[in-house]
PDB file of C-alpha atoms in Angstrom:
ATOM      1  CA  MET A  80     -19.706  -0.743  91.446  1.00  0.00           C
ATOM      2  CA  LYS A  81     -21.035   0.710  94.708  1.00  0.00           C
ATOM      3  CA  LEU A  82     -23.596   2.687  92.723  1.00  0.00           C
ATOM      4  CA  ALA A  83     -24.868  -0.489  91.031  1.00  0.00           C
ATOM      5  CA  ILE A  84     -25.244  -2.275  94.367  1.00  0.00           C
ATOM      6  CA  ILE A  85     -27.105   0.676  95.892  1.00  0.00           C
ATOM      7  CA  PHE A  86     -29.359   0.803  92.834  1.00  0.00           C
ATOM      8  CA  LEU A  87     -30.184  -2.913  93.178  1.00  0.00           C
ATOM      9  CA  ILE A  88     -30.838  -2.579  96.902  1.00  0.00           C
ATOM     10  CA  LEU A  89     -33.314   0.208  96.227  1.00  0.00           C
ATOM     11  CA  LEU A  90     -34.906  -1.424  93.179  1.00  0.00           C
ATOM     12  CA  VAL A  91     -35.655  -4.894  94.587  1.00  0.00           C
ATOM     13  CA  PRO A  92     -38.054  -3.778  97.361  1.00  0.00           C
ATOM     14  CA  VAL A  93     -39.930  -1.503  94.939  1.00  0.00           C
ATOM     15  CA  GLY A  94     -40.265  -4.335  92.431  1.00  0.00           C
ATOM     16  CA  ALA A  95     -41.474  -6.740  95.085  1.00  0.00           C
ATOM     17  CA  PHE A  96     -44.015  -4.192  96.323  1.00  0.00           C
ATOM     18  CA  THR A  97     -45.449  -3.453  92.889  1.00  0.00           C
ATOM     19  CA  PHE A  98     -45.558  -7.151  91.977  1.00  0.00           C
ATOM     20  CA  GLY A  99     -48.039  -7.856  94.744  1.00  0.00           C
ATOM     21  CA  GLN A 100     -50.212  -4.839  93.948  1.00  0.00           C
ATOM     22  CA  GLY A 101     -51.717  -6.270  90.769  1.00  0.00           C
ATOM     23  CA  GLN A 102     -52.683  -9.570  92.350  1.00  0.00           C
ATOM     24  CA  LYS A 103     -56.248  -9.909  93.554  1.00  0.00           C
ATOM     25  CA  LYS A 104     -57.069 -12.145  96.483  1.00  0.00           C
ATOM     26  CA  SER A 105     -59.402 -14.942  95.585  1.00  0.00           C
ATOM     27  CA  GLU A 106     -60.102 -15.814  99.201  1.00  0.00           C
ATOM     28  CA  PRO A 107     -63.551 -17.304  99.605  1.00  0.00           C
ATOM     29  CA  CYS A 108     -65.897 -15.176 101.684  1.00  0.00           C
ATOM     30  CA  ALA A 109     -63.561 -12.165 101.622  1.00  0.00           C
ATOM     31  CA  ASP A 110     -66.527  -9.883 100.958  1.00  0.00           C
ATOM     32  CA  ALA A 111     -68.536 -11.068 103.972  1.00  0.00           C
ATOM     33  CA  GLN A 112     -69.135  -8.133 106.319  1.00  0.00           C
ATOM     34  CA  THR A 113     -70.543  -9.664 109.496  1.00  0.00           C
ATOM     35  CA  GLN A 114     -69.895 -12.841 111.421  1.00  0.00           C
ATOM     36  CA  ALA A 115     -73.300 -14.137 110.361  1.00  0.00           C
ATOM     37  CA  ASP A 116     -72.359 -13.465 106.719  1.00  0.00           C
ATOM     38  CA  MET A 117     -69.057 -15.304 107.185  1.00  0.00           C
ATOM     39  CA  ASN A 118     -70.783 -18.255 108.855  1.00  0.00           C
ATOM     40  CA  THR A 119     -73.285 -18.471 105.991  1.00  0.00           C
ATOM     41  CA  CYS A 120     -70.650 -18.053 103.287  1.00  0.00           C
ATOM     42  CA  TRP A 121     -68.341 -20.717 104.710  1.00  0.00           C
ATOM     43  CA  GLY A 122     -71.296 -23.035 105.145  1.00  0.00           C
ATOM     44  CA  LYS A 123     -71.966 -22.649 101.419  1.00  0.00           C
ATOM     45  CA  GLU A 124     -68.277 -23.217 100.652  1.00  0.00           C
ATOM     46  CA  TYR A 125     -68.400 -26.475 102.567  1.00  0.00           C
ATOM     47  CA  LYS A 126     -71.590 -27.600 100.805  1.00  0.00           C
ATOM     48  CA  ALA A 127     -70.005 -26.855  97.417  1.00  0.00           C
ATOM     49  CA  ALA A 128     -66.862 -28.790  98.375  1.00  0.00           C
ATOM     50  CA  ASP A 129     -69.017 -31.686  99.576  1.00  0.00           C
ATOM     51  CA  ALA A 130     -70.977 -31.739  96.303  1.00  0.00           C
ATOM     52  CA  THR A 131     -67.715 -31.905  94.349  1.00  0.00           C
ATOM     53  CA  LEU A 132     -66.434 -34.693  96.601  1.00  0.00           C
ATOM     54  CA  ASN A 133     -69.601 -36.709  96.042  1.00  0.00           C
ATOM     55  CA  GLN A 134     -69.264 -36.280  92.287  1.00  0.00           C
ATOM     56  CA  VAL A 135     -65.624 -37.432  92.287  1.00  0.00           C
ATOM     57  CA  TYR A 136     -66.487 -40.300  94.656  1.00  0.00           C
ATOM     58  CA  GLY A 137     -69.105 -41.467  92.157  1.00  0.00           C
ATOM     59  CA  GLN A 138     -66.586 -41.283  89.314  1.00  0.00           C
ATOM     60  CA  LEU A 139     -64.150 -43.424  91.273  1.00  0.00           C
ATOM     61  CA  MET A 140     -66.842 -45.937  92.267  1.00  0.00           C
ATOM     62  CA  ARG A 141     -67.669 -46.486  88.585  1.00  0.00           C
ATOM     63  CA  LYS A 142     -64.078 -47.574  87.972  1.00  0.00           C
ATOM     64  CA  LEU A 143     -63.947 -50.161  90.758  1.00  0.00           C
ATOM     65  CA  ASP A 144     -64.839 -53.829  90.955  1.00  0.00           C
ATOM     66  CA  GLU A 145     -67.198 -54.997  93.709  1.00  0.00           C
ATOM     67  CA  ALA A 146     -64.461 -55.804  96.238  1.00  0.00           C
ATOM     68  CA  ASP A 147     -62.822 -52.397  95.783  1.00  0.00           C
ATOM     69  CA  LYS A 148     -66.211 -50.663  95.999  1.00  0.00           C
ATOM     70  CA  THR A 149     -66.843 -52.325  99.350  1.00  0.00           C
ATOM     71  CA  GLN A 150     -63.421 -51.294 100.573  1.00  0.00           C
ATOM     72  CA  LEU A 151     -63.843 -47.687  99.388  1.00  0.00           C
ATOM     73  CA  LYS A 152     -67.214 -47.456 101.155  1.00  0.00           C
ATOM     74  CA  GLN A 153     -65.564 -48.578 104.405  1.00  0.00           C
ATOM     75  CA  VAL A 154     -62.646 -46.198 103.958  1.00  0.00           C
ATOM     76  CA  GLU A 155     -64.943 -43.298 103.129  1.00  0.00           C
ATOM     77  CA  ALA A 156     -67.162 -43.970 106.151  1.00  0.00           C
ATOM     78  CA  ALA A 157     -64.091 -43.985 108.409  1.00  0.00           C
ATOM     79  CA  TRP A 158     -62.754 -40.815 106.780  1.00  0.00           C
ATOM     80  CA  LEU A 159     -66.105 -39.014 107.210  1.00  0.00           C
ATOM     81  CA  LYS A 160     -66.204 -39.997 110.879  1.00  0.00           C
ATOM     82  CA  TYR A 161     -62.643 -38.713 111.358  1.00  0.00           C
ATOM     83  CA  ARG A 162     -63.282 -35.481 109.414  1.00  0.00           C
ATOM     84  CA  ASP A 163     -66.416 -34.632 111.340  1.00  0.00           C
ATOM     85  CA  ALA A 164     -64.902 -35.448 114.746  1.00  0.00           C
ATOM     86  CA  ASN A 165     -61.720 -33.535 113.957  1.00  0.00           C
ATOM     87  CA  CYS A 166     -63.574 -30.438 112.786  1.00  0.00           C
ATOM     88  CA  GLU A 167     -65.801 -30.515 115.870  1.00  0.00           C
ATOM     89  CA  PHE A 168     -62.628 -30.662 117.965  1.00  0.00           C
ATOM     90  CA  VAL A 169     -61.141 -27.716 116.065  1.00  0.00           C
ATOM     91  CA  GLY A 170     -64.370 -25.768 116.492  1.00  0.00           C
ATOM     92  CA  ASP A 171     -64.562 -26.492 120.209  1.00  0.00           C
ATOM     93  CA  GLN A 172     -61.788 -23.955 120.757  1.00  0.00           C
ATOM     94  CA  TYR A 173     -64.529 -21.406 120.046  1.00  0.00           C
ATOM     95  CA  LYS A 174     -67.340 -23.142 121.956  1.00  0.00           C
ATOM     96  CA  GLY A 175     -70.078 -20.648 122.707  1.00  0.00           C
ATOM     97  CA  GLY A 176     -68.628 -18.090 120.318  1.00  0.00           C
ATOM     98  CA  SER A 177     -70.287 -16.675 117.223  1.00  0.00           C
ATOM     99  CA  MET A 178     -67.400 -17.679 114.993  1.00  0.00           C
ATOM    100  CA  ARG A 179     -67.517 -21.383 115.913  1.00  0.00           C
ATOM    101  CA  PRO A 180     -69.786 -22.299 112.958  1.00  0.00           C
ATOM    102  CA  MET A 181     -67.365 -20.579 110.571  1.00  0.00           C
ATOM    103  CA  ILE A 182     -64.331 -22.356 112.044  1.00  0.00           C
ATOM    104  CA  VAL A 183     -66.056 -25.736 111.749  1.00  0.00           C
ATOM    105  CA  ALA A 184     -67.193 -24.974 108.184  1.00  0.00           C
ATOM    106  CA  ILE A 185     -63.688 -23.876 107.138  1.00  0.00           C
ATOM    107  CA  CYS A 186     -62.259 -27.085 108.588  1.00  0.00           C
ATOM    108  CA  LEU A 187     -64.909 -29.186 106.842  1.00  0.00           C
ATOM    109  CA  ALA A 188     -64.392 -27.386 103.522  1.00  0.00           C
ATOM    110  CA  ASP A 189     -60.596 -27.732 103.655  1.00  0.00           C
ATOM    111  CA  ALA A 190     -60.676 -31.395 104.660  1.00  0.00           C
ATOM    112  CA  THR A 191     -63.281 -32.144 102.004  1.00  0.00           C
ATOM    113  CA  ARG A 192     -61.284 -30.403  99.273  1.00  0.00           C
ATOM    114  CA  ASN A 193     -58.186 -32.331 100.309  1.00  0.00           C
ATOM    115  CA  ARG A 194     -60.108 -35.612 100.205  1.00  0.00           C
ATOM    116  CA  THR A 195     -61.399 -34.718  96.745  1.00  0.00           C
ATOM    117  CA  VAL A 196     -57.799 -34.330  95.559  1.00  0.00           C
ATOM    118  CA  GLU A 197     -56.964 -37.747  97.017  1.00  0.00           C
ATOM    119  CA  LEU A 198     -59.880 -39.391  95.214  1.00  0.00           C
ATOM    120  CA  ARG A 199     -59.004 -37.629  91.948  1.00  0.00           C
ATOM    121  CA  ASN A 200     -55.496 -39.020  92.289  1.00  0.00           C
ATOM    122  CA  GLN A 201     -56.980 -42.497  92.734  1.00  0.00           C
ATOM    123  CA  ILE A 202     -58.893 -42.016  89.481  1.00  0.00           C
ATOM    124  CA  LYS A 203     -55.734 -40.879  87.677  1.00  0.00           C
ATOM    125  CA  ASP A 204     -53.764 -43.830  89.036  1.00  0.00           C
ATOM    126  CA  ARG A 205     -56.418 -46.255  87.817  1.00  0.00           C
ATOM    127  CA  ASP A 206     -56.530 -44.623  84.374  1.00  0.00           C
ATOM    128  CA  GLN A 207     -52.828 -45.242  83.781  1.00  0.00           C
TER     129      GLN A 207
END
């Protein structure tokens, strides 16, 4: 019995280590080498996320009546104002630093992707 327990204790860490070895990171901008490269890459990530958001926003707008369209426009304007102000606040921790543009772009990309999920859920809810 003791031998089986010792075997399991030794086997589990090896299995956990080898499990992670075959997984490749799909982190955006992982290949960027310089801060300028990272700033540029994350700026592109944000622009791509924003393009997707605009597409999903348009899909949702096509499903709404006029009153709901007006309300969504107001909500979206308020959300954009919040997102931009919040990400500027987050970036201000790095005011004057070369990584500030990257921090702001990461914040914008993440917030925009999250908003896209919310709007997609609105579409799904309305399709049911």
